[in-house]
Each structure stands twice: as structure tokens, then as C-alpha cells.
Amino acid sequence: MQIFDVVIVGAGIAGLNTALNIPKDKKVLILCKENSWDCNTFYAQGGISVPVDEEDIELHIKDTLLAGAGLCDEDAVRVLCSEGMDAVKSLMDRGLEFDKDNEGNLLYTKEAAHSRNRILHAGGDATGRVVHLFLMQNNPHPLMYKTTVVDILKKDDRVYGVRVFHKGKFKNIYCKNLVLASGGIGSLYEFHTNSRTISADIQGLALECGCELRDMEMTQFHPTVFVNTDKARKQLLSESLRGEGAYVVNEKGERFLFDYDERGELSPRDIVSRAIFDYKQKHKGERVYLSFENFEKSFFKKRFPTIYYNLKDLGFNLPEERVPISPAFHYAMGGIKCDLDTKVANFRNLFVVGEVASTRVHGANRLASNSLLEGIVFSIRAAKAISRNDTDFSHIEFEDKNEPLFKEGDKEKKNELRKIMWDDVGIIRSREKLKSALHKVDMFIQEDIGKLLRLRLRVSKEIIKSALNRKESLGAHYIKE
Ligand code: SIN
């Protein structure tokens, strides 16, 4: 029987950088639900926020804490910002290139709620894709593709591996340490910016095996998304566009965000999202746009090539034409509770990194571009914690449980769930709508459904319950009576 030293679930920045920091002679396997690029890292546009110099560390901490609206764990934020420069440098030392000016100086851009320019970017607006490709090219360990994790093998305080569905068959994969780096929950919502593979199943499995999910009501909505496409993943229009001069305007071309917050386009993203949502509700039928009137064409094409060409494919001529926007679900601040070494409480050998984890580094509202930084800082910590972990493994037999993953009618229910989450557990919530959502989700759970839908429903239920338990608005959780 094959026993891996480490199995990593997920091949985004958190999973791949964990792998990169585990010595080559260790037996590591990375599991990937579909193709390697089917992860949120690949689609990240804006960049990686990082203190520009030692003096900027305290300011980056302050900005992160302010955006987090009092729910951050300050120690986690200190880890993020004080270890961030070294973590980014370690990738640059291995050859990762960020965008530079003609003199070879790193270019830092600005995004909402950062008090200075500190966002590194690569390939213009293709930061995630460039970083992901780099990590794939430098990854020393094997990847297993098209592999759905369907169970965590666990007994008492130990995990023994995972059960997977691969090439039409179920099988167990055993390991001494398990790292969950599978991303967030995007597909629970009707409108989202996430990769199609991001569907909360790992959070559901963690819940079923006794892990605590924390702050699940803290769901972040990105304010500027083009949602009128038939793709599940909607087209993100990066924060850095507003950071560099794009305006949010109404049909008459008026910038109305100042009516909501004096920082206008540069207000934190929860404020901008709510403002756009509220404006649309108050002006029924009116569209809201992102306008690029300040940009010169050749600069725009070079600085934002992904957005330029994606929107060209959708029929827009940028920067001349403005694009209708709406907020859409973007990021889960909550996740599986872990400590600052990424270890999950009550387990000896279970680790979580990236969006699936909750260190409380983002509190109630994540500061723009802190997520890629979180991925690289905490993955280094995970690799170190694993190297310190005792590695004995005594095999135990697990009963082969092959619960059907899908059942007839699941797809329709899944789509209905997405609508419920968008309509009733979205940008502006009310107790009444949350209670109605809870009731509908409870009804679905009792039906004859497949395991993957049950996991989605269980995580949705956690989000709704957490939202009901939090009586007042905080950060991304906004409740109106
Ligand atoms: C963006 O480019 O707007 C996304 C950045 C982020 O989610 O932090």
C-alpha cells in the first residue's frame, strides 16, 4: 500500500506553494478536482499586496485591520504583513517576475482601502495566471487530475487520507499529513467570479468530520463584475481599474458613489458593492457602469490585457465603451478554523491553507489583494509545521463507503440553491429572508439527494445560521431589519 508523507487537496497558490516548500525527497501528492488551472488563483487579476518596505508593514497591518472591521485576529494579520515581504521575495528569488518600469523598478498599484500603492502585479492584469504558471513550472511533486475528494478518512484525532472518485472509480489515498487548500464556496451563489470547481465540498466534508467552520456569514461581494454572460464564472473587472482611475457611473454618467462614502471609488469593496446594489434597487431598471474615460487606449491594452481581450470577446471596445456592472460573490472570509501554523484544532495531522482556512486574517472584510499573499505566507507556515509533525502512520482499515455523488434532480436543486443564496443570503440581508432560506435549505437536505449536493447544502446552512446568529451588521455581513 502506498502511503504519502503529504497529500494536498487543491492546486491553487496555497496548495502549490505548500508543495514547493516541502522537500523533494518527501512523497507528496497534489489532488486537483479538474485541470490545474481550474482554481481561483488562475483568475486573480489585481495582484499581490505586500508591504513596500519595512516601514510599510505597520501601515499594511493597519489597513488590513481597518478593512476587517474588528473581526481580524491581529496576530494573524501581523504574520501576514511581517512575513509577506520574505514570502514574495522567496518566489522572486526563484525567478517569478512582477511588472517593472523601464528602469527595472517594481510597479506597485493601488486598490480600494489601501492607504498607499502596494499591489504587485504580473502580466498587467494576469497576476494569478502568471503566478500559477510559475508555481506549476516549479512544482517538484506529482499532481493527480480530475479527482474529486469524497471523504476525509479520519479516526479519533488523526486523519489517514482521503477517499476520491477518479476515472469512474472510488479509491482511498493514504497519507501521514493532509493539507486542504481547495478554495472557497463561489458556486453556492448564482453570480460569482470563482472557478467552476469551487463548490464548498471540502468545507462540507470538514464539517462532517468534526472540524469547526468559523465566520461563514462573512461573504465578500466584488463590486465590479460583468454578469451578463451564460458562463458560471462571471467576468471580473479588477479593483485596480478603479485604483488607476476608472469611475463607477449611472446612466447619465454621474459618479454617485460619493453619496454613499467620501472615498468614492476607493471605498472598501463591501461599501462599493452595497452602494451599487442599493442604487440599482432605488433606480429600478437603471444600469450602473464602469467607465474608463480616463484611460488612453495603448496604456489600457498594455496594463489590462486580460480585461481588454475578454471584454472584446464579449463585444465591448475598451476603454472607449463603458461596461454595465453588478456586484457578484467573490471570496469567503470564513472557513475551517485553524491556528497560525494552519493546523486544524483537535487533529494531529490536518492542515488548511488559503481561502478554505480561517485564521481570521481577513476578519469581516478582506482587504483587496491580500488573498494571494495569504496563500503564500501561510503555505510556507504549513510546510514548516508539517516538517515538525511526527510522521508515524499505522494503517487502519476504512469501510468502503460509496454513497452516490449525484442523484436525479440534483442539478435543478443546485441551481435553485444558488438563487436562494443570491436572493436571500446576499449583499443586503434581512432576518426574514435568512429564515426563509434556512427553511428551504432544510427541506432540500431531507430529500433524496446525492452527496455533493448535500455537502453544498450543509455549508449553505452554516452560512445562513452564522448570518442569523450575528445580530448586527459587520463588514461584509449587512443586515437590514
Ligand atoms: C481584483 O483584481 O479586483 C481582485 C483582487 C482581490 O480579490 O483581492
PDB file of N, CA, C and O and ligand atoms in Angstrom, residues 45-47 111 220 222 236-240 269 330 366-371, ligand 1:
ATOM      1  N   GLN A  45      -6.796  38.845 -10.829  1.00  0.00           N
ATOM      2  CA  GLN A  45      -6.300  39.867 -11.757  1.00  0.00           C
ATOM      3  C   GLN A  45      -5.396  40.882 -11.079  1.00  0.00           C
ATOM      4  O   GLN A  45      -4.248  41.079 -11.459  1.00  0.00           O
ATOM      5  N   GLY A  46      -5.939  41.513 -10.027  1.00  0.00           N
ATOM      6  CA  GLY A  46      -5.300  42.699  -9.442  1.00  0.00           C
ATOM      7  C   GLY A  46      -3.854  42.502  -9.075  1.00  0.00           C
ATOM      8  O   GLY A  46      -2.954  43.155  -9.621  1.00  0.00           O
ATOM      9  N   GLY A  47      -3.590  41.591  -8.146  1.00  0.00           N
ATOM     10  CA  GLY A  47      -2.203  41.385  -7.771  1.00  0.00           C
ATOM     11  C   GLY A  47      -2.024  40.814  -6.380  1.00  0.00           C
ATOM     12  O   GLY A  47      -2.946  40.242  -5.809  1.00  0.00           O
ATOM     13  N   GLU A 111      -5.236  49.703  -4.722  1.00  0.00           N
ATOM     14  CA  GLU A 111      -6.605  49.182  -4.749  1.00  0.00           C
ATOM     15  C   GLU A 111      -7.348  49.748  -3.544  1.00  0.00           C
ATOM     16  O   GLU A 111      -6.737  50.297  -2.624  1.00  0.00           O
ATOM     17  N   GLN A 220     -17.739  37.869   0.800  1.00  0.00           N
ATOM     18  CA  GLN A 220     -17.378  39.143   0.162  1.00  0.00           C
ATOM     19  C   GLN A 220     -17.898  39.206  -1.275  1.00  0.00           C
ATOM     20  O   GLN A 220     -17.728  38.257  -2.041  1.00  0.00           O
ATOM     21  N   HIS A 222     -17.681  41.201  -4.836  1.00  0.00           N
ATOM     22  CA  HIS A 222     -16.839  42.137  -5.593  1.00  0.00           C
ATOM     23  C   HIS A 222     -17.756  43.116  -6.300  1.00  0.00           C
ATOM     24  O   HIS A 222     -18.742  42.720  -6.920  1.00  0.00           O
ATOM     25  N   LEU A 236     -14.757  39.267 -14.021  1.00  0.00           N
ATOM     26  CA  LEU A 236     -14.271  40.245 -13.032  1.00  0.00           C
ATOM     27  C   LEU A 236     -13.665  41.453 -13.726  1.00  0.00           C
ATOM     28  O   LEU A 236     -12.977  41.322 -14.736  1.00  0.00           O
ATOM     29  N   LEU A 237     -13.931  42.638 -13.164  1.00  0.00           N
ATOM     30  CA  LEU A 237     -13.246  43.859 -13.622  1.00  0.00           C
ATOM     31  C   LEU A 237     -12.471  44.373 -12.411  1.00  0.00           C
ATOM     32  O   LEU A 237     -13.023  44.955 -11.490  1.00  0.00           O
ATOM     33  N   SER A 238     -11.188  44.128 -12.443  1.00  0.00           N
ATOM     34  CA  SER A 238     -10.329  44.283 -11.263  1.00  0.00           C
ATOM     35  C   SER A 238     -10.465  45.623 -10.540  1.00  0.00           C
ATOM     36  O   SER A 238     -10.636  46.673 -11.164  1.00  0.00           O
ATOM     37  N   GLU A 239     -10.288  45.537  -9.222  1.00  0.00           N
ATOM     38  CA  GLU A 239     -10.223  46.739  -8.371  1.00  0.00           C
ATOM     39  C   GLU A 239      -9.168  47.716  -8.863  1.00  0.00           C
ATOM     40  O   GLU A 239      -9.275  48.919  -8.658  1.00  0.00           O
ATOM     41  N   SER A 240      -8.103  47.153  -9.437  1.00  0.00           N
ATOM     42  CA  SER A 240      -7.000  48.030  -9.830  1.00  0.00           C
ATOM     43  C   SER A 240      -7.442  49.006 -10.927  1.00  0.00           C
ATOM     44  O   SER A 240      -6.824  50.060 -11.101  1.00  0.00           O
ATOM     45  N   ARG A 269     -14.437  47.421  -0.546  1.00  0.00           N
ATOM     46  CA  ARG A 269     -15.324  46.817  -1.544  1.00  0.00           C
ATOM     47  C   ARG A 269     -16.709  46.470  -1.012  1.00  0.00           C
ATOM     48  O   ARG A 269     -17.665  46.450  -1.786  1.00  0.00           O
ATOM     49  N   HIS A 330     -17.513  36.873  -4.427  1.00  0.00           N
ATOM     50  CA  HIS A 330     -16.102  36.815  -4.832  1.00  0.00           C
ATOM     51  C   HIS A 330     -15.242  35.970  -3.894  1.00  0.00           C
ATOM     52  O   HIS A 330     -14.413  35.203  -4.363  1.00  0.00           O
ATOM     53  N   ARG A 366     -12.167  41.249   3.581  1.00  0.00           N
ATOM     54  CA  ARG A 366     -10.765  41.124   3.159  1.00  0.00           C
ATOM     55  C   ARG A 366     -10.302  42.360   2.393  1.00  0.00           C
ATOM     56  O   ARG A 366     -10.985  42.839   1.488  1.00  0.00           O
ATOM     57  N   LEU A 367      -9.130  42.835   2.772  1.00  0.00           N
ATOM     58  CA  LEU A 367      -8.516  43.945   2.046  1.00  0.00           C
ATOM     59  C   LEU A 367      -8.077  43.424   0.671  1.00  0.00           C
ATOM     60  O   LEU A 367      -7.519  42.322   0.559  1.00  0.00           O
ATOM     61  N   ALA A 368      -8.318  44.227  -0.360  1.00  0.00           N
ATOM     62  CA  ALA A 368      -8.031  43.796  -1.736  1.00  0.00           C
ATOM     63  C   ALA A 368      -6.603  43.278  -1.875  1.00  0.00           C
ATOM     64  O   ALA A 368      -5.660  43.850  -1.328  1.00  0.00           O
ATOM     65  N   SER A 369      -6.488  42.171  -2.600  1.00  0.00           N
ATOM     66  CA  SER A 369      -5.202  41.546  -2.955  1.00  0.00           C
ATOM     67  C   SER A 369      -4.429  40.955  -1.773  1.00  0.00           C
ATOM     68  O   SER A 369      -3.258  40.594  -1.920  1.00  0.00           O
ATOM     69  N   ASN A 370      -5.086  40.851  -0.619  1.00  0.00           N
ATOM     70  CA  ASN A 370      -4.439  40.154   0.499  1.00  0.00           C
ATOM     71  C   ASN A 370      -4.558  38.628   0.375  1.00  0.00           C
ATOM     72  O   ASN A 370      -3.921  37.912   1.137  1.00  0.00           O
ATOM     73  N   SER A 371      -5.379  38.148  -0.560  1.00  0.00           N
ATOM     74  CA  SER A 371      -5.594  36.692  -0.572  1.00  0.00           C
ATOM     75  C   SER A 371      -4.424  35.930  -1.180  1.00  0.00           C
ATOM     76  O   SER A 371      -4.052  34.865  -0.677  1.00  0.00           O
TER      77      SER A 371
HETATM   78  C1  SIN B   1      -9.334  42.279  -8.180  1.00  0.00           C
HETATM   79  O1  SIN B   1      -8.466  42.288  -9.045  1.00  0.00           O
HETATM   80  O2  SIN B   1     -10.160  43.170  -8.051  1.00  0.00           O
HETATM   81  C2  SIN B   1      -9.399  41.144  -7.226  1.00  0.00           C
HETATM   82  C3  SIN B   1      -8.455  41.383  -6.149  1.00  0.00           C
HETATM   83  C4  SIN B   1      -8.860  40.630  -4.927  1.00  0.00           C
HETATM   84  O3  SIN B   1      -9.835  39.906  -4.914  1.00  0.00           O
HETATM   85  O4  SIN B   1      -8.197  40.835  -3.924  1.00  0.00           O
END
